[in-house]
Short mmCIF file of C-alpha atoms and ligand atoms in Angstrom, two decimals:
data_model
loop_
_atom_site.label_atom_id
_atom_site.label_comp_id
_atom_site.label_asym_id
_atom_site.label_seq_id
_atom_site.Cartn_x
_atom_site.Cartn_y
_atom_site.Cartn_z
CA UNK A 54 -31.20 -3.29 -78.83
CA UNK A 55 -32.89 -0.04 -77.85
CA UNK A 56 -36.48 -0.68 -77.00
CA UNK A 57 -38.89 2.16 -77.48
CA UNK A 58 -41.81 2.88 -75.25
CA UNK A 59 -44.38 4.10 -77.76
CA UNK A 60 -46.11 6.62 -75.57
CA UNK A 61 -43.05 8.56 -74.48
CA UNK A 62 -40.28 7.87 -76.98
CA UNK A 63 -38.24 6.66 -74.06
CA UNK A 64 -35.40 4.24 -74.68
CA UNK A 65 -34.46 1.85 -71.90
CA UNK A 66 -31.08 3.53 -71.37
CA UNK A 67 -32.35 7.06 -70.88
CA UNK A 68 -32.69 8.86 -67.56
CA UNK A 69 -36.23 9.87 -66.58
CA UNK A 70 -36.27 13.46 -65.38
CA UNK A 71 -39.56 14.62 -63.86
CA UNK A 72 -40.26 18.33 -63.51
CA UNK A 73 -42.64 18.87 -60.60
CA UNK A 74 -45.08 21.72 -61.30
CA UNK A 75 -48.62 22.52 -60.18
CA UNK A 76 -51.77 21.54 -62.06
CA UNK A 77 -52.32 25.15 -63.09
CA UNK A 78 -48.71 25.52 -64.27
CA UNK A 79 -49.25 22.36 -66.31
CA UNK A 80 -52.33 23.83 -67.88
CA UNK A 81 -50.54 27.05 -68.83
CA UNK A 82 -47.56 25.14 -70.16
CA UNK A 83 -49.83 23.07 -72.37
CA UNK A 84 -52.05 25.85 -73.62
CA UNK A 85 -50.04 29.04 -73.89
CA UNK A 86 -46.42 28.56 -72.99
CA UNK A 87 -45.38 30.83 -75.82
CA UNK A 88 -47.42 33.71 -74.45
CA UNK A 89 -46.17 33.71 -70.89
CA UNK A 90 -42.55 34.67 -70.30
CA UNK A 91 -42.44 32.84 -66.99
CA UNK A 92 -42.81 29.61 -68.97
CA UNK A 93 -40.12 30.25 -71.56
CA UNK A 94 -37.50 28.32 -69.63
CA UNK A 95 -39.72 25.26 -69.13
CA UNK A 96 -40.49 25.33 -72.85
CA UNK A 97 -36.77 25.58 -73.67
CA UNK A 98 -36.08 22.71 -71.30
CA UNK A 99 -38.73 20.55 -72.98
CA UNK A 100 -37.32 21.39 -76.43
CA UNK A 101 -33.75 20.68 -75.34
CA UNK A 102 -34.75 17.38 -73.69
CA UNK A 103 -36.62 16.28 -76.80
CA UNK A 104 -33.27 16.38 -78.62
CA UNK A 105 -31.35 14.57 -75.91
CA UNK A 106 -30.46 10.94 -76.59
CA UNK A 107 -29.75 10.30 -72.90
CA UNK A 108 -32.72 11.72 -71.12
CA UNK A 109 -36.51 11.81 -71.16
CA UNK A 110 -38.30 14.72 -69.53
CA UNK A 111 -41.89 14.94 -68.40
CA UNK A 112 -43.82 17.48 -66.35
CA UNK A 113 -46.07 16.25 -63.57
CA UNK A 114 -48.13 17.58 -60.65
CA UNK A 115 -48.42 16.21 -57.10
CA UNK A 116 -51.95 15.01 -57.98
CA UNK A 117 -50.47 12.79 -60.71
CA UNK A 118 -48.28 10.76 -58.35
CA UNK A 119 -49.32 7.39 -56.96
CA UNK A 120 -47.42 7.62 -53.67
CA UNK A 121 -47.41 3.87 -53.14
CA UNK A 122 -45.77 2.87 -56.42
CA UNK A 123 -44.35 6.18 -57.61
CA UNK A 124 -46.16 5.79 -60.93
CA UNK A 125 -47.17 9.01 -62.62
CA UNK A 126 -50.47 9.49 -64.42
CA UNK A 127 -51.27 12.33 -66.78
CA UNK A 128 -47.72 13.58 -67.07
CA UNK A 129 -47.04 16.00 -69.88
CA UNK A 130 -44.24 15.56 -72.38
CA UNK A 131 -43.18 17.44 -75.46
CA UNK A 132 -43.13 15.52 -78.71
CA UNK A 133 -40.68 17.11 -81.10
CA UNK A 134 -41.81 15.25 -84.21
CA UNK A 135 -45.41 16.37 -83.87
CA UNK A 136 -44.55 19.68 -82.20
CA UNK A 137 -47.15 18.99 -79.55
CA UNK A 138 -47.69 18.25 -75.87
CA UNK A 139 -48.97 14.78 -75.00
CA UNK A 140 -50.30 13.32 -71.79
CA UNK A 141 -48.75 10.03 -70.74
CA UNK A 142 -48.34 7.61 -67.88
CA UNK A 143 -44.80 6.97 -66.73
CA UNK A 144 -42.83 5.15 -64.06
CA UNK A 145 -41.44 7.23 -61.18
CA UNK A 146 -38.88 9.84 -62.24
CA UNK A 147 -35.23 8.99 -61.56
CA UNK A 148 -34.32 12.63 -60.96
CA UNK A 149 -36.72 15.41 -59.87
CA UNK A 150 -36.59 19.07 -60.90
CA UNK A 151 -38.81 21.06 -58.56
CA UNK A 152 -40.54 24.06 -60.08
CA UNK A 153 -43.70 24.16 -57.98
CA UNK A 154 -44.48 27.26 -55.92
CA UNK A 155 -47.56 26.08 -53.98
CA UNK A 156 -47.05 24.62 -50.53
CA UNK A 157 -49.39 22.04 -49.07
CA UNK A 158 -49.49 18.61 -47.51
CA UNK A 159 -49.72 16.79 -50.81
CA UNK A 160 -46.56 18.47 -52.11
CA UNK A 161 -44.79 17.48 -48.87
CA UNK A 162 -46.00 13.91 -49.22
CA UNK A 163 -44.75 13.65 -52.78
CA UNK A 164 -41.38 15.15 -51.80
CA UNK A 165 -41.08 12.71 -48.92
CA UNK A 166 -41.89 9.81 -51.20
CA UNK A 167 -39.02 10.73 -53.53
CA UNK A 168 -36.57 11.30 -50.66
CA UNK A 169 -37.53 7.99 -49.04
CA UNK A 170 -36.89 6.25 -52.35
CA UNK A 171 -33.53 7.99 -52.88
CA UNK A 172 -34.69 9.84 -55.98
CA UNK A 173 -32.26 12.76 -56.26
CA UNK A 174 -33.43 16.37 -56.67
CA UNK A 175 -31.66 18.88 -58.90
CA UNK A 176 -31.53 21.29 -55.95
CA UNK A 177 -30.91 20.40 -52.32
CA UNK A 178 -33.55 22.95 -51.27
CA UNK A 179 -36.88 23.95 -52.82
CA UNK A 180 -36.43 27.50 -51.53
CA UNK A 181 -34.12 29.67 -49.45
CA UNK A 182 -35.29 31.21 -46.21
CA UNK A 183 -33.69 34.68 -46.24
CA UNK A 184 -32.97 34.61 -42.50
CA UNK A 185 -31.44 31.14 -42.37
CA UNK A 186 -29.51 31.83 -45.56
CA UNK A 187 -28.08 35.00 -44.01
CA UNK A 188 -27.12 33.12 -40.84
CA UNK A 189 -25.39 30.33 -42.76
CA UNK A 190 -23.46 32.68 -45.07
CA UNK A 191 -22.39 34.86 -42.14
CA UNK A 192 -20.74 31.84 -40.53
CA UNK A 193 -18.44 31.49 -43.56
CA UNK A 194 -15.52 33.96 -43.50
CA UNK A 195 -15.38 33.89 -47.30
CA UNK A 196 -18.98 35.05 -47.76
CA UNK A 197 -19.63 37.21 -44.68
CA UNK A 198 -17.94 40.34 -46.17
CA UNK A 199 -20.53 40.30 -48.98
CA UNK A 200 -23.53 40.37 -46.64
CA UNK A 201 -25.35 43.57 -45.75
CA UNK A 202 -26.05 43.48 -41.96
CA UNK A 203 -29.41 41.86 -41.24
CA UNK A 204 -31.53 40.97 -38.22
CA UNK A 205 -34.72 39.08 -37.59
CA UNK A 206 -37.54 41.48 -36.64
CA UNK A 207 -39.48 40.29 -33.62
CA UNK A 208 -40.89 43.59 -32.44
CA UNK A 209 -41.11 47.16 -33.68
CA UNK A 210 -38.24 48.21 -31.37
CA UNK A 211 -35.89 45.97 -33.39
CA UNK A 212 -36.59 48.13 -36.43
CA UNK A 213 -36.22 51.28 -34.36
CA UNK A 214 -32.73 50.22 -33.21
CA UNK A 215 -31.69 49.08 -36.70
CA UNK A 216 -32.81 52.42 -38.18
CA UNK A 217 -30.61 54.26 -35.67
CA UNK A 218 -27.58 52.56 -37.24
CA UNK A 219 -28.67 52.52 -40.90
CA UNK A 220 -30.49 55.32 -42.72
CA UNK A 221 -32.04 53.02 -45.30
CA UNK A 222 -33.25 49.52 -44.54
CA UNK A 223 -35.27 46.83 -46.30
CA UNK A 224 -37.84 44.71 -44.50
CA UNK A 225 -38.35 41.38 -46.22
CA UNK A 226 -40.45 38.30 -45.66
CA UNK A 227 -38.09 35.36 -45.14
CA UNK A 228 -39.84 33.40 -47.87
CA UNK A 229 -41.22 35.36 -50.78
CA UNK A 230 -40.38 36.34 -54.32
CA UNK A 231 -40.97 38.92 -57.07
CA UNK A 232 -40.43 41.77 -54.60
CA UNK A 233 -43.89 41.08 -53.12
CA UNK A 234 -42.63 40.80 -49.54
CA UNK A 235 -40.30 43.81 -49.55
CA UNK A 236 -40.70 47.27 -47.94
CA UNK A 237 -38.04 49.95 -48.01
CA UNK A 238 -37.71 52.35 -45.05
CA UNK A 239 -35.73 55.59 -45.16
CA UNK A 240 -35.03 58.14 -42.45
CA UNK A 241 -35.81 61.63 -43.71
CA UNK A 242 -34.17 64.94 -42.77
CA UNK A 243 -37.14 65.76 -40.51
CA UNK A 244 -36.62 62.51 -38.61
CA UNK A 245 -39.73 61.02 -40.15
CA UNK A 246 -39.73 57.65 -41.86
CA UNK A 247 -40.58 57.24 -45.52
CA UNK A 248 -41.72 53.80 -46.55
CA UNK A 249 -42.30 52.41 -50.01
CA UNK A 250 -43.38 49.14 -51.49
CA UNK A 251 -44.76 47.90 -54.74
CA UNK A 252 -48.24 46.41 -54.94
CA UNK A 253 -49.74 46.72 -58.44
CA UNK A 254 -48.07 50.14 -58.39
CA UNK A 255 -45.54 52.05 -56.32
CA UNK A 256 -46.90 53.06 -52.89
CA UNK A 257 -45.04 55.64 -50.82
CA UNK A 258 -45.95 57.29 -47.50
CA UNK A 259 -44.20 59.17 -44.74
CA UNK A 260 -44.91 58.65 -41.04
CA UNK A 261 -43.74 60.68 -38.05
CA UNK A 262 -42.88 57.86 -35.69
CA UNK A 263 -41.91 54.23 -35.82
CA UNK A 264 -45.13 53.42 -33.96
CA UNK A 265 -47.18 54.80 -36.87
CA UNK A 266 -45.63 52.01 -38.91
CA UNK A 267 -47.05 49.29 -36.71
CA UNK A 268 -50.43 48.93 -38.45
CA UNK A 269 -48.76 49.18 -41.88
CA UNK A 270 -46.35 46.39 -41.06
CA UNK A 271 -49.10 44.34 -39.48
CA UNK A 272 -51.13 44.55 -42.69
CA UNK A 273 -48.11 43.81 -44.87
CA UNK A 274 -46.49 40.98 -42.96
CA UNK A 275 -49.46 39.55 -40.98
CA UNK A 276 -47.78 37.03 -38.73
CA UNK A 277 -45.04 36.12 -41.17
CA UNK A 278 -41.40 36.11 -40.11
CA UNK A 279 -39.37 38.91 -41.67
CA UNK A 280 -35.93 40.42 -41.56
CA UNK A 281 -34.48 43.91 -41.70
CA UNK A 282 -31.49 44.26 -44.02
CA UNK A 283 -29.33 47.34 -44.48
CA UNK A 284 -30.18 49.11 -47.73
CA UNK A 285 -27.41 48.88 -50.31
CA UNK A 286 -26.79 52.26 -51.98
CA UNK A 287 -27.30 50.69 -55.40
CA UNK A 288 -25.90 52.34 -58.49
CA UNK A 289 -28.59 54.31 -60.30
CA UNK A 290 -29.41 55.49 -63.78
CA UNK A 291 -31.47 58.62 -63.17
CA UNK A 292 -34.22 57.57 -60.74
CA UNK A 293 -33.88 53.89 -61.50
CA UNK A 294 -32.00 51.59 -59.13
CA UNK A 295 -29.89 48.88 -60.71
CA UNK A 296 -29.29 45.41 -59.36
CA UNK A 297 -28.13 42.15 -60.86
CA UNK A 298 -29.39 38.60 -61.27
CA UNK A 299 -26.87 35.89 -62.03
CA UNK A 300 -27.87 32.44 -63.25
CA UNK A 301 -25.27 30.05 -61.92
CA UNK A 302 -25.20 26.31 -62.57
CA UNK A 303 -23.20 23.24 -61.67
CA UNK A 304 -21.66 21.85 -64.83
CA UNK A 305 -19.63 18.74 -65.54
CA UNK A 306 -16.38 20.45 -64.61
CA UNK A 307 -17.44 22.87 -61.91
CA UNK A 308 -19.51 26.00 -61.54
CA UNK A 309 -20.79 27.72 -64.68
CA UNK A 310 -21.86 31.35 -64.67
CA UNK A 311 -24.45 31.16 -67.42
CA UNK A 312 -25.26 34.83 -67.43
CA UNK A 313 -25.43 37.94 -65.31
CA UNK A 314 -28.20 40.44 -66.01
CA UNK A 315 -28.37 44.07 -64.98
CA UNK A 316 -31.94 44.98 -64.01
CA UNK A 317 -33.27 48.51 -63.92
CA UNK A 318 -36.30 49.09 -61.71
CA UNK A 319 -39.20 51.41 -62.45
CA UNK A 320 -38.62 55.05 -61.45
CA UNK A 321 -38.16 55.43 -57.68
CA UNK A 322 -39.20 51.86 -57.13
CA UNK A 323 -37.67 50.05 -54.14
CA UNK A 324 -37.41 46.86 -56.21
CA UNK A 325 -36.10 46.05 -59.67
CA UNK A 326 -38.81 43.55 -60.55
CA UNK A 327 -40.95 44.59 -63.59
CA UNK A 328 -37.77 45.83 -65.15
CA UNK A 329 -35.73 45.94 -68.26
CA UNK A 330 -32.62 43.77 -68.30
CA UNK A 331 -29.42 43.33 -70.30
CA UNK A 332 -26.11 41.42 -70.01
CA UNK A 333 -24.13 43.22 -67.33
CA UNK A 334 -20.92 43.68 -69.35
CA UNK A 335 -22.97 45.59 -71.90
CA UNK A 336 -24.60 47.60 -69.14
CA UNK A 337 -21.24 48.55 -67.60
CA UNK A 338 -20.02 49.68 -70.99
CA UNK A 339 -23.07 51.51 -72.32
CA UNK A 340 -24.64 52.95 -69.20
CA UNK A 341 -21.76 53.36 -66.77
CA UNK A 342 -19.17 54.02 -69.51
CA UNK A 343 -16.62 51.70 -67.89
CA UNK A 344 -13.32 51.25 -69.72
CA UNK A 345 -12.44 47.80 -71.10
CA UNK A 346 -10.01 47.33 -68.20
CA UNK A 347 -12.64 48.30 -65.62
CA UNK A 348 -15.12 45.89 -67.15
CA UNK A 349 -12.52 43.09 -66.96
CA UNK A 350 -11.78 43.86 -63.31
CA UNK A 351 -15.47 43.96 -62.43
CA UNK A 352 -16.14 40.67 -64.22
CA UNK A 353 -13.32 39.01 -62.25
CA UNK A 354 -14.69 40.38 -58.97
CA UNK A 355 -18.24 39.31 -59.80
CA UNK A 356 -17.14 35.81 -60.83
CA UNK A 357 -15.17 35.39 -57.62
CA UNK A 358 -18.22 36.58 -55.65
CA UNK A 359 -20.64 34.23 -57.43
CA UNK A 360 -18.51 31.09 -57.16
CA UNK A 361 -17.80 31.84 -53.49
CA UNK A 362 -21.49 32.28 -52.68
CA UNK A 363 -22.49 29.19 -54.69
CA UNK A 364 -19.91 26.95 -52.99
CA UNK A 365 -20.80 28.28 -49.58
CA UNK A 366 -24.51 27.64 -50.17
CA UNK A 367 -23.65 24.08 -51.23
CA UNK A 368 -21.50 23.59 -48.13
CA UNK A 369 -24.40 24.77 -46.00
CA UNK A 370 -27.33 23.04 -47.70
CA UNK A 371 -26.04 20.32 -50.05
CA UNK A 372 -25.57 20.20 -53.83
CA UNK A 373 -27.42 22.47 -56.26
CA UNK A 374 -27.79 22.15 -60.03
CA UNK A 375 -28.62 25.84 -60.32
CA UNK A 376 -29.03 28.96 -58.20
CA UNK A 377 -30.24 32.42 -59.19
CA UNK A 378 -28.17 34.94 -57.22
CA UNK A 379 -29.34 38.54 -56.72
CA UNK A 380 -26.67 41.09 -55.89
CA UNK A 381 -26.03 44.79 -55.87
CA UNK A 382 -23.03 46.94 -56.73
CA UNK A 383 -22.86 50.09 -54.64
CA UNK A 384 -21.61 53.54 -55.46
CA UNK A 385 -18.10 52.48 -54.22
CA UNK A 386 -18.23 49.55 -56.65
CA UNK A 387 -18.42 47.04 -53.80
CA UNK A 388 -20.46 43.90 -54.36
CA UNK A 389 -23.27 42.92 -51.97
CA UNK A 390 -25.30 39.74 -51.76
CA UNK A 391 -29.08 40.39 -51.82
CA UNK A 392 -30.60 36.90 -51.88
CA UNK A 393 -30.47 33.45 -53.48
CA UNK A 394 -33.26 31.78 -55.50
CA UNK A 395 -33.58 28.06 -56.02
CA UNK A 396 -36.42 28.32 -58.59
CA UNK A 397 -35.47 31.19 -60.83
CA UNK A 398 -37.97 31.70 -63.66
CA UNK A 399 -35.03 33.16 -65.66
CA UNK A 400 -37.12 36.05 -66.98
CA UNK A 401 -34.28 38.62 -66.91
CA UNK A 402 -31.98 35.96 -68.28
CA UNK A 403 -34.21 35.50 -71.31
CA UNK A 404 -34.49 39.27 -71.81
CA UNK A 405 -30.69 39.44 -71.78
CA UNK A 406 -29.55 36.26 -73.52
CA UNK A 407 -32.59 35.26 -75.59
CA UNK A 408 -33.78 31.81 -76.52
CA UNK A 409 -30.25 30.61 -77.34
CA UNK A 410 -29.20 31.47 -73.77
CA UNK A 411 -32.19 29.59 -72.34
CA UNK A 412 -31.40 26.55 -74.47
CA UNK A 413 -27.77 26.45 -73.36
CA UNK A 414 -28.82 26.84 -69.74
CA UNK A 415 -31.32 23.99 -70.22
CA UNK A 416 -28.59 21.85 -71.79
CA UNK A 417 -26.37 22.20 -68.70
CA UNK A 418 -29.29 21.43 -66.41
CA UNK A 419 -30.03 18.22 -68.30
CA UNK A 420 -26.37 17.22 -68.20
CA UNK A 421 -26.43 17.76 -64.45
CA UNK A 422 -29.58 15.63 -64.13
CA UNK A 423 -27.82 12.80 -65.96
CA UNK A 424 -24.79 13.05 -63.71
CA UNK A 425 -27.02 12.84 -60.62
CA UNK A 426 -28.56 9.66 -61.90
CA UNK A 427 -25.18 8.12 -62.63
CA UNK A 428 -24.03 8.94 -59.09
CA UNK A 429 -26.99 7.27 -57.48
CA UNK A 430 -25.71 3.65 -57.10
CA UNK A 431 -22.47 4.90 -55.52
CA UNK A 432 -24.47 6.88 -52.93
CA UNK A 433 -26.48 3.83 -52.01
CA UNK A 434 -23.43 1.58 -51.69
N1 LIG B 659 -30.72 45.42 -48.96
C1 LIG B 659 -31.17 45.90 -50.11
N2 LIG B 659 -30.68 47.07 -50.61
C2 LIG B 659 -31.12 47.56 -51.79
N3 LIG B 659 -32.09 46.99 -52.53
C3 LIG B 659 -32.63 45.84 -52.08
C4 LIG B 659 -32.20 45.24 -50.85
N4 LIG B 659 -32.93 44.13 -50.65
C5 LIG B 659 -33.77 44.03 -51.71
N5 LIG B 659 -33.60 45.05 -52.56
C6 LIG B 659 -34.35 45.28 -53.82
O1 LIG B 659 -35.58 44.59 -53.75
C7 LIG B 659 -35.63 43.54 -54.73
C8 LIG B 659 -36.35 42.34 -54.16
O2 LIG B 659 -35.65 41.87 -53.01
P1 LIG B 659 -35.17 40.38 -52.85
O3 LIG B 659 -34.40 40.27 -51.58
O4 LIG B 659 -34.49 39.93 -54.09
O5 LIG B 659 -36.55 39.63 -52.64
P2 LIG B 659 -37.49 38.77 -53.63
O6 LIG B 659 -37.46 37.42 -53.04
O7 LIG B 659 -38.82 39.41 -53.55
O8 LIG B 659 -36.89 38.82 -55.00
C9 LIG B 659 -34.17 43.30 -55.10
O9 LIG B 659 -34.04 42.77 -56.39
C10 LIG B 659 -33.58 44.69 -54.99
O10 LIG B 659 -33.87 45.46 -56.14
MG1 LIG B 660 -34.96 38.61 -55.66
#
């Protein structure tokens, strides 16, 4: 007989999936998830889980975890019947989905607790370090042709040398997101260097010498590690650069490409964040006027690229339930890897594929969570 736990509607046979978020994310989720597009996916996940007979989902913060027993206090779960969030206590999750962006000792402690107790995570890594990721993918002959050359910057001379070989380069913090840690450098005809980055608005300046950049870079990067990556001559629509975000997942029978979005940046912006987005097949047709045959060929090339990158990342780091992959297509139609994301907010994905797309993506994620739980005894044995 299925026993029901009154507080959470959990049956004894269901898998407990815990989504790890911060206290402030929890607050936003509870109060105004409909208003904030960065929460749409979590809301879709909660809705999808509330219809799943095999799985119970709750959201919790590091502060909610009793790290001796694993019990969770003040977790948040979505009640479909009442259309409402409820707070509840729950036993330790059996699978963890990490969506927290803050880094501190408590988060580490909670992570360690789950690892020590063999609680599987949806993703093998909470984030990708752009330098290490580049190094790992360059060791794989299948993925190295997709990588723009990149180096770690230790001193200003490294940039100087890199700029001698490449006219346009991107400097990027090894761990960052939303284009916040990215500066574009371009050599100009007068041998000056133009730099641009986006902070509240587009900021562009030109300096005469590489040494004039020193204070700028010091302010921007502080003591953070960063890389220089060759600039990809991205396809453009007018003054807007175009790049792509793919949402890729591990499904029951292999890798699923849930959607690929074309993103158009603001005019002259070095990044395509704060952008409009649409499914890339539609973009190729409507904006680049590709023929049906050209679209088919491009889709095949992109799918080959995405599955190759995904498998290589799994070989290097371990299994992933989902990865957001950023890539560019250049003016020769070659495909280039930009970076991988292990906690995609799926904002462009929602703009392109709507709520139905989010729900389907959530469905696959939940299926993957169940499969991880089923695998667990075999791993222990
Ligand atoms: N090598 C590059 N060539 C061209 N554009 C780039 C390059 N690297 C980054 N960009 C642009 O900057 C954006 C942000 O860079 P990305 O590496 O994805 O960092 P973030 O972690 O901030 O998303 C990309 O989506 C792309 O538009
Ligand atoms: Mg990115």
